[in-house]
Amino acid sequence: MRFPGRTPPARFFLALCVWRLVPRRDATGTEEVVFGKVGGSILLLCRNVSKEATEVLWFQGDPRSFPPLFSSRVAFPPDVRFSLVDNSSLSITELRAQDEGNYTCKEVLNKTDHEHRVQLLVANPPQSTPKCWAETSSSGLMLQLVCSWPGGYPHPTLHWREEGQDLENSSWVLSSTSSSDTHVETLNSSHLSHRKVFKCVGSHVVGQEQPTCTVEIKIPSLESDPPKTCFVGDSVTLTCRVTEGTPSARLTWLRGITQPEAEIQPGGRYLITQEGNVSRLTIQNCSQATDGGCYVCKAQNPVGLRELFVCLTVKQPVNIVGVVGAVVVLSLLAVLTVTGVVLYYSPLLCLRASVCSAPHRNQDSGDVLVLVDSDDDDGNGEEEAMGSSAKQEVLALVNGSSVRAPYLNCLMEGDDGEQHGRGSAEEMRGGETQGS
């Protein structure tokens, strides 16, 4: 038996079987993507379902797999979380991450089969809020605004705003890049100003809210320690710290104001270290000729720059040993001087005190008084001799010390008083005799 066109019977039946396995050309289909939240519920619609459909089938994954996930005519033992709504749409409760995938709804008509494909993405919004900060570009001249919101699936959408307007449409944005959970905007520093505020807004496919974070850019502010003093040959450290500034500032040291562009490079006698916002310049082996004066601490970020003068005084070292030796010598001289004065005047003071108090002292006090006088036996002559020559020739030995007569004036004065007293008494007795 031969068919028209001389086609063998075996080839005819083989072509017929292959045609039945391939979807018909007149079959139509639609596609869509839906998002569900972990732990939530989702309804997958079987769109454009005809009232004339004899059966509606739902497949997960391959639409040609058997058995189907659900059938409107045959009851399969499904997961209790799955159910049909209106005998066509698929409802899934308590969504899990493994529920994500492709679902196919197929309606069976008398002549055609209509398919509707749904891609289900089970999303998980970030649990935290966006974090944003400002950085300086590698060139040091541009500002980079960085916004990050990790922990969500799929990745969130992030964009920067300034005064209510999106920066993406601004002329001062040099570049805009996004990677997974981070969005970066690079801005031209010529449009920046102190305390300008930028806002990052985040959004997620399953989130109702749009959390935000802000960045306020600032010009650096500086402070330093009081002026330092270094002795020749010693080392000294100058400190400069940034108290305020966004983004972080780059700190450099300049030598004086005569060459403001001459930046000090670490090496040799100079050591520069920076920890966070604090920079330290260490000068070793201080020289009075080259190291004395003021240094400039410079802080710069894309917003602006600040400079601060830090002054250093270099002095010759003080000879501590010489100073101490001089003080000791002067002290010894002062002590010796005072001791000499005391030793020079103390015997005289003691003699005067001893002699003046002699009439009131005990005879057994141990003091010896030696008087040298003439050999005249006459009483009056003796008294006159004592009155005239004793002051010059008398030697006294007081407590073993020999002193010349002028220092015994007080003793002589006491004796003169007694002589006058005796003379007055005799005159009074003589007058009484004559009167009687």
PDB file of C-alpha atoms in Angstrom, residues 151-339:
ATOM      1  CA  GLY A 151      20.241  40.105  54.423  1.00  0.00           C
ATOM      2  CA  GLY A 152      17.344  40.140  51.947  1.00  0.00           C
ATOM      3  CA  TYR A 153      16.254  38.004  49.014  1.00  0.00           C
ATOM      4  CA  PRO A 154      15.987  39.055  46.327  1.00  0.00           C
ATOM      5  CA  HIS A 155      18.322  42.016  46.603  1.00  0.00           C
ATOM      6  CA  PRO A 156      16.684  45.285  47.654  1.00  0.00           C
ATOM      7  CA  THR A 157      16.520  48.439  45.570  1.00  0.00           C
ATOM      8  CA  LEU A 158      18.552  51.403  46.865  1.00  0.00           C
ATOM      9  CA  HIS A 159      18.828  54.989  45.663  1.00  0.00           C
ATOM     10  CA  TRP A 160      20.200  58.282  47.003  1.00  0.00           C
ATOM     11  CA  ARG A 161      18.286  61.534  47.406  1.00  0.00           C
ATOM     12  CA  GLU A 162      19.272  65.100  48.165  1.00  0.00           C
ATOM     13  CA  GLU A 163      16.628  67.624  49.179  1.00  0.00           C
ATOM     14  CA  GLY A 164      13.886  65.285  48.009  1.00  0.00           C
ATOM     15  CA  GLN A 165      15.325  64.672  44.531  1.00  0.00           C
ATOM     16  CA  ASP A 166      17.019  61.551  43.244  1.00  0.00           C
ATOM     17  CA  LEU A 167      20.728  61.977  42.680  1.00  0.00           C
ATOM     18  CA  GLU A 168      20.672  59.675  39.668  1.00  0.00           C
ATOM     19  CA  ASN A 169      19.198  62.507  37.639  1.00  0.00           C
ATOM     20  CA  SER A 170      21.597  65.157  38.978  1.00  0.00           C
ATOM     21  CA  SER A 171      24.355  66.655  36.843  1.00  0.00           C
ATOM     22  CA  TRP A 172      26.936  66.477  39.618  1.00  0.00           C
ATOM     23  CA  VAL A 173      26.815  62.666  39.823  1.00  0.00           C
ATOM     24  CA  LEU A 174      29.902  61.276  38.113  1.00  0.00           C
ATOM     25  CA  SER A 175      29.026  57.589  38.382  1.00  0.00           C
ATOM     26  CA  SER A 176      26.476  55.240  39.935  1.00  0.00           C
ATOM     27  CA  THR A 177      27.152  51.564  40.655  1.00  0.00           C
ATOM     28  CA  SER A 178      25.178  48.770  42.326  1.00  0.00           C
ATOM     29  CA  SER A 179      26.294  45.323  43.407  1.00  0.00           C
ATOM     30  CA  SER A 180      24.044  42.900  45.295  1.00  0.00           C
ATOM     31  CA  ASP A 181      23.081  44.770  48.491  1.00  0.00           C
ATOM     32  CA  THR A 182      25.161  47.952  48.013  1.00  0.00           C
ATOM     33  CA  HIS A 183      24.664  51.116  45.982  1.00  0.00           C
ATOM     34  CA  VAL A 184      27.393  53.747  45.465  1.00  0.00           C
ATOM     35  CA  GLU A 185      27.140  57.269  44.068  1.00  0.00           C
ATOM     36  CA  THR A 186      30.274  59.268  43.179  1.00  0.00           C
ATOM     37  CA  LEU A 187      29.815  63.043  43.338  1.00  0.00           C
ATOM     38  CA  ASN A 188      31.835  65.994  42.139  1.00  0.00           C
ATOM     39  CA  SER A 189      33.296  67.813  45.152  1.00  0.00           C
ATOM     40  CA  SER A 190      32.734  71.233  43.569  1.00  0.00           C
ATOM     41  CA  HIS A 191      29.037  71.053  44.495  1.00  0.00           C
ATOM     42  CA  LEU A 192      29.570  70.021  48.107  1.00  0.00           C
ATOM     43  CA  SER A 193      29.100  72.224  51.149  1.00  0.00           C
ATOM     44  CA  HIS A 194      29.478  71.934  54.913  1.00  0.00           C
ATOM     45  CA  ARG A 195      26.656  70.047  56.678  1.00  0.00           C
ATOM     46  CA  LYS A 196      24.845  69.022  53.486  1.00  0.00           C
ATOM     47  CA  VAL A 197      22.573  66.005  54.125  1.00  0.00           C
ATOM     48  CA  PHE A 198      22.041  63.047  51.784  1.00  0.00           C
ATOM     49  CA  LYS A 199      19.409  60.320  52.249  1.00  0.00           C
ATOM     50  CA  CYS A 200      19.430  56.695  51.123  1.00  0.00           C
ATOM     51  CA  VAL A 201      16.013  55.068  50.534  1.00  0.00           C
ATOM     52  CA  GLY A 202      15.591  51.293  50.386  1.00  0.00           C
ATOM     53  CA  SER A 203      12.711  49.210  49.073  1.00  0.00           C
ATOM     54  CA  HIS A 204      11.958  45.492  48.796  1.00  0.00           C
ATOM     55  CA  VAL A 205       9.495  43.522  46.697  1.00  0.00           C
ATOM     56  CA  VAL A 206       7.640  42.194  49.762  1.00  0.00           C
ATOM     57  CA  GLY A 207       8.127  45.196  52.037  1.00  0.00           C
ATOM     58  CA  GLN A 208       5.469  47.794  52.620  1.00  0.00           C
ATOM     59  CA  GLU A 209       7.817  50.380  54.150  1.00  0.00           C
ATOM     60  CA  GLN A 210      10.810  52.177  52.679  1.00  0.00           C
ATOM     61  CA  PRO A 211      13.455  52.499  55.404  1.00  0.00           C
ATOM     62  CA  THR A 212      16.032  55.274  55.105  1.00  0.00           C
ATOM     63  CA  CYS A 213      19.391  56.383  56.460  1.00  0.00           C
ATOM     64  CA  THR A 214      21.154  59.743  56.210  1.00  0.00           C
ATOM     65  CA  VAL A 215      24.693  61.086  55.890  1.00  0.00           C
ATOM     66  CA  GLU A 216      25.788  64.612  56.843  1.00  0.00           C
ATOM     67  CA  ILE A 217      29.093  65.721  55.340  1.00  0.00           C
ATOM     68  CA  LYS A 218      31.361  68.085  57.305  1.00  0.00           C
ATOM     69  CA  ILE A 219      34.617  70.011  56.906  1.00  0.00           C
ATOM     70  CA  PRO A 220      37.370  68.690  59.217  1.00  0.00           C
ATOM     71  CA  SER A 221      38.043  70.335  62.594  1.00  0.00           C
ATOM     72  CA  LEU A 222      41.470  70.063  64.246  1.00  0.00           C
ATOM     73  CA  GLU A 223      43.054  70.332  67.687  1.00  0.00           C
ATOM     74  CA  SER A 224      46.568  69.728  69.016  1.00  0.00           C
ATOM     75  CA  ASP A 225      48.567  69.553  72.230  1.00  0.00           C
ATOM     76  CA  PRO A 226      50.158  72.699  73.738  1.00  0.00           C
ATOM     77  CA  PRO A 227      53.468  73.904  72.237  1.00  0.00           C
ATOM     78  CA  LYS A 228      56.332  71.505  72.852  1.00  0.00           C
ATOM     79  CA  THR A 229      59.938  72.048  73.942  1.00  0.00           C
ATOM     80  CA  CYS A 230      62.815  69.815  72.866  1.00  0.00           C
ATOM     81  CA  PHE A 231      66.400  69.861  74.059  1.00  0.00           C
ATOM     82  CA  VAL A 232      69.134  69.517  71.474  1.00  0.00           C
ATOM     83  CA  GLY A 233      69.802  65.838  70.811  1.00  0.00           C
ATOM     84  CA  ASP A 234      66.508  64.604  72.302  1.00  0.00           C
ATOM     85  CA  SER A 235      63.289  63.455  70.590  1.00  0.00           C
ATOM     86  CA  VAL A 236      59.848  65.058  70.624  1.00  0.00           C
ATOM     87  CA  THR A 237      56.392  64.070  69.323  1.00  0.00           C
ATOM     88  CA  LEU A 238      53.869  66.563  67.915  1.00  0.00           C
ATOM     89  CA  THR A 239      50.205  65.455  67.945  1.00  0.00           C
ATOM     90  CA  CYS A 240      47.314  66.547  65.722  1.00  0.00           C
ATOM     91  CA  ARG A 241      43.791  65.095  65.882  1.00  0.00           C
ATOM     92  CA  VAL A 242      40.582  65.483  63.873  1.00  0.00           C
ATOM     93  CA  THR A 243      37.631  66.140  66.162  1.00  0.00           C
ATOM     94  CA  GLU A 244      35.013  66.339  63.402  1.00  0.00           C
ATOM     95  CA  GLY A 245      34.823  65.591  59.703  1.00  0.00           C
ATOM     96  CA  THR A 246      32.777  63.476  57.261  1.00  0.00           C
ATOM     97  CA  PRO A 247      34.129  61.681  55.352  1.00  0.00           C
ATOM     98  CA  SER A 248      37.400  60.898  57.099  1.00  0.00           C
ATOM     99  CA  ALA A 249      40.129  63.426  56.386  1.00  0.00           C
ATOM    100  CA  ARG A 250      43.651  62.788  55.166  1.00  0.00           C
ATOM    101  CA  LEU A 251      46.231  64.187  57.615  1.00  0.00           C
ATOM    102  CA  THR A 252      49.608  65.524  56.475  1.00  0.00           C
ATOM    103  CA  TRP A 253      52.426  67.560  58.065  1.00  0.00           C
ATOM    104  CA  LEU A 254      54.066  70.608  56.483  1.00  0.00           C
ATOM    105  CA  ARG A 255      57.254  72.351  57.567  1.00  0.00           C
ATOM    106  CA  GLY A 256      56.560  75.945  58.603  1.00  0.00           C
ATOM    107  CA  ILE A 257      54.872  78.667  56.588  1.00  0.00           C
ATOM    108  CA  THR A 258      57.788  79.588  54.332  1.00  0.00           C
ATOM    109  CA  GLN A 259      57.323  76.438  52.254  1.00  0.00           C
ATOM    110  CA  PRO A 260      53.657  75.492  52.756  1.00  0.00           C
ATOM    111  CA  GLU A 261      53.678  72.897  49.976  1.00  0.00           C
ATOM    112  CA  ALA A 262      56.709  71.026  51.304  1.00  0.00           C
ATOM    113  CA  GLU A 263      55.038  67.983  52.836  1.00  0.00           C
ATOM    114  CA  ILE A 264      57.102  66.105  55.398  1.00  0.00           C
ATOM    115  CA  GLN A 265      57.735  62.541  54.327  1.00  0.00           C
ATOM    116  CA  PRO A 266      58.449  59.843  56.905  1.00  0.00           C
ATOM    117  CA  GLY A 267      62.058  58.729  57.005  1.00  0.00           C
ATOM    118  CA  GLY A 268      65.370  59.786  58.444  1.00  0.00           C
ATOM    119  CA  ARG A 269      64.800  61.782  61.625  1.00  0.00           C
ATOM    120  CA  TYR A 270      61.042  62.053  60.992  1.00  0.00           C
ATOM    121  CA  LEU A 271      58.530  59.370  61.945  1.00  0.00           C
ATOM    122  CA  ILE A 272      54.815  59.850  61.095  1.00  0.00           C
ATOM    123  CA  THR A 273      52.124  57.530  62.463  1.00  0.00           C
ATOM    124  CA  GLN A 274      48.343  57.748  62.255  1.00  0.00           C
ATOM    125  CA  GLU A 275      45.787  55.869  64.355  1.00  0.00           C
ATOM    126  CA  GLY A 276      42.220  56.672  63.406  1.00  0.00           C
ATOM    127  CA  ASN A 277      41.809  60.439  63.501  1.00  0.00           C
ATOM    128  CA  VAL A 278      45.110  61.098  65.332  1.00  0.00           C
ATOM    129  CA  SER A 279      48.412  61.799  63.561  1.00  0.00           C
ATOM    130  CA  ARG A 280      51.772  61.999  65.347  1.00  0.00           C
ATOM    131  CA  LEU A 281      55.001  63.511  64.037  1.00  0.00           C
ATOM    132  CA  THR A 282      58.118  62.363  65.916  1.00  0.00           C
ATOM    133  CA  ILE A 283      61.342  64.332  65.427  1.00  0.00           C
ATOM    134  CA  GLN A 284      64.487  62.543  66.538  1.00  0.00           C
ATOM    135  CA  ASN A 285      67.788  64.171  67.481  1.00  0.00           C
ATOM    136  CA  CYS A 286      66.388  67.700  67.690  1.00  0.00           C
ATOM    137  CA  SER A 287      68.468  70.428  66.107  1.00  0.00           C
ATOM    138  CA  GLN A 288      68.196  74.046  67.177  1.00  0.00           C
ATOM    139  CA  ALA A 289      69.142  75.256  63.705  1.00  0.00           C
ATOM    140  CA  THR A 290      66.659  73.234  61.632  1.00  0.00           C
ATOM    141  CA  ASP A 291      63.837  71.936  63.839  1.00  0.00           C
ATOM    142  CA  GLY A 292      62.712  74.957  65.818  1.00  0.00           C
ATOM    143  CA  GLY A 293      59.584  76.831  64.708  1.00  0.00           C
ATOM    144  CA  CYS A 294      55.996  76.002  63.752  1.00  0.00           C
ATOM    145  CA  TYR A 295      54.714  72.990  61.853  1.00  0.00           C
ATOM    146  CA  VAL A 296      51.431  72.830  59.913  1.00  0.00           C
ATOM    147  CA  CYS A 297      48.972  69.978  60.440  1.00  0.00           C
ATOM    148  CA  LYS A 298      46.711  69.763  57.377  1.00  0.00           C
ATOM    149  CA  ALA A 299      43.417  67.833  57.235  1.00  0.00           C
ATOM    150  CA  GLN A 300      41.549  67.541  53.932  1.00  0.00           C
ATOM    151  CA  ASN A 301      38.478  65.701  52.653  1.00  0.00           C
ATOM    152  CA  PRO A 302      36.254  66.305  49.575  1.00  0.00           C
ATOM    153  CA  VAL A 303      34.229  68.892  51.539  1.00  0.00           C
ATOM    154  CA  GLY A 304      37.182  71.157  52.385  1.00  0.00           C
ATOM    155  CA  LEU A 305      40.437  71.501  54.328  1.00  0.00           C
ATOM    156  CA  ARG A 306      41.667  72.906  57.629  1.00  0.00           C
ATOM    157  CA  GLU A 307      45.183  73.767  58.850  1.00  0.00           C
ATOM    158  CA  LEU A 308      46.561  74.059  62.380  1.00  0.00           C
ATOM    159  CA  PHE A 309      49.941  75.377  63.555  1.00  0.00           C
ATOM    160  CA  VAL A 310      51.891  73.292  66.075  1.00  0.00           C
ATOM    161  CA  CYS A 311      54.959  75.112  67.440  1.00  0.00           C
ATOM    162  CA  LEU A 312      58.206  73.616  68.725  1.00  0.00           C
ATOM    163  CA  THR A 313      60.978  75.284  70.732  1.00  0.00           C
ATOM    164  CA  VAL A 314      64.451  73.742  70.697  1.00  0.00           C
ATOM    165  CA  LYS A 315      66.797  74.623  73.617  1.00  0.00           C
ATOM    166  CA  GLN A 316      70.299  73.770  74.719  1.00  0.00           C
ATOM    167  CA  PRO A 317      70.277  71.195  77.518  1.00  0.00           C
ATOM    168  CA  VAL A 318      70.824  72.523  81.060  1.00  0.00           C
ATOM    169  CA  ASN A 319      73.901  71.239  83.025  1.00  0.00           C
ATOM    170  CA  ILE A 320      72.056  69.868  86.012  1.00  0.00           C
ATOM    171  CA  VAL A 321      75.241  68.624  87.677  1.00  0.00           C
ATOM    172  CA  GLY A 322      76.864  72.050  87.474  1.00  0.00           C
ATOM    173  CA  VAL A 323      73.784  73.777  88.861  1.00  0.00           C
ATOM    174  CA  VAL A 324      73.534  71.346  91.743  1.00  0.00           C
ATOM    175  CA  GLY A 325      77.255  71.697  92.459  1.00  0.00           C
ATOM    176  CA  ALA A 326      77.031  75.485  92.479  1.00  0.00           C
ATOM    177  CA  VAL A 327      74.075  75.399  94.846  1.00  0.00           C
ATOM    178  CA  VAL A 328      75.918  73.048  97.186  1.00  0.00           C
ATOM    179  CA  VAL A 329      79.072  75.232  97.178  1.00  0.00           C
ATOM    180  CA  LEU A 330      77.093  78.391  97.858  1.00  0.00           C
ATOM    181  CA  SER A 331      75.244  76.656 100.652  1.00  0.00           C
ATOM    182  CA  LEU A 332      78.491  75.518 102.251  1.00  0.00           C
ATOM    183  CA  LEU A 333      79.948  79.022 101.980  1.00  0.00           C
ATOM    184  CA  ALA A 334      76.877  80.492 103.633  1.00  0.00           C
ATOM    185  CA  VAL A 335      77.079  77.954 106.458  1.00  0.00           C
ATOM    186  CA  LEU A 336      80.792  78.597 106.992  1.00  0.00           C
ATOM    187  CA  THR A 337      80.244  82.358 107.002  1.00  0.00           C
ATOM    188  CA  VAL A 338      77.516  82.194 109.592  1.00  0.00           C
ATOM    189  CA  THR A 339      79.552  79.765 111.700  1.00  0.00           C
TER     190      THR A 339
END
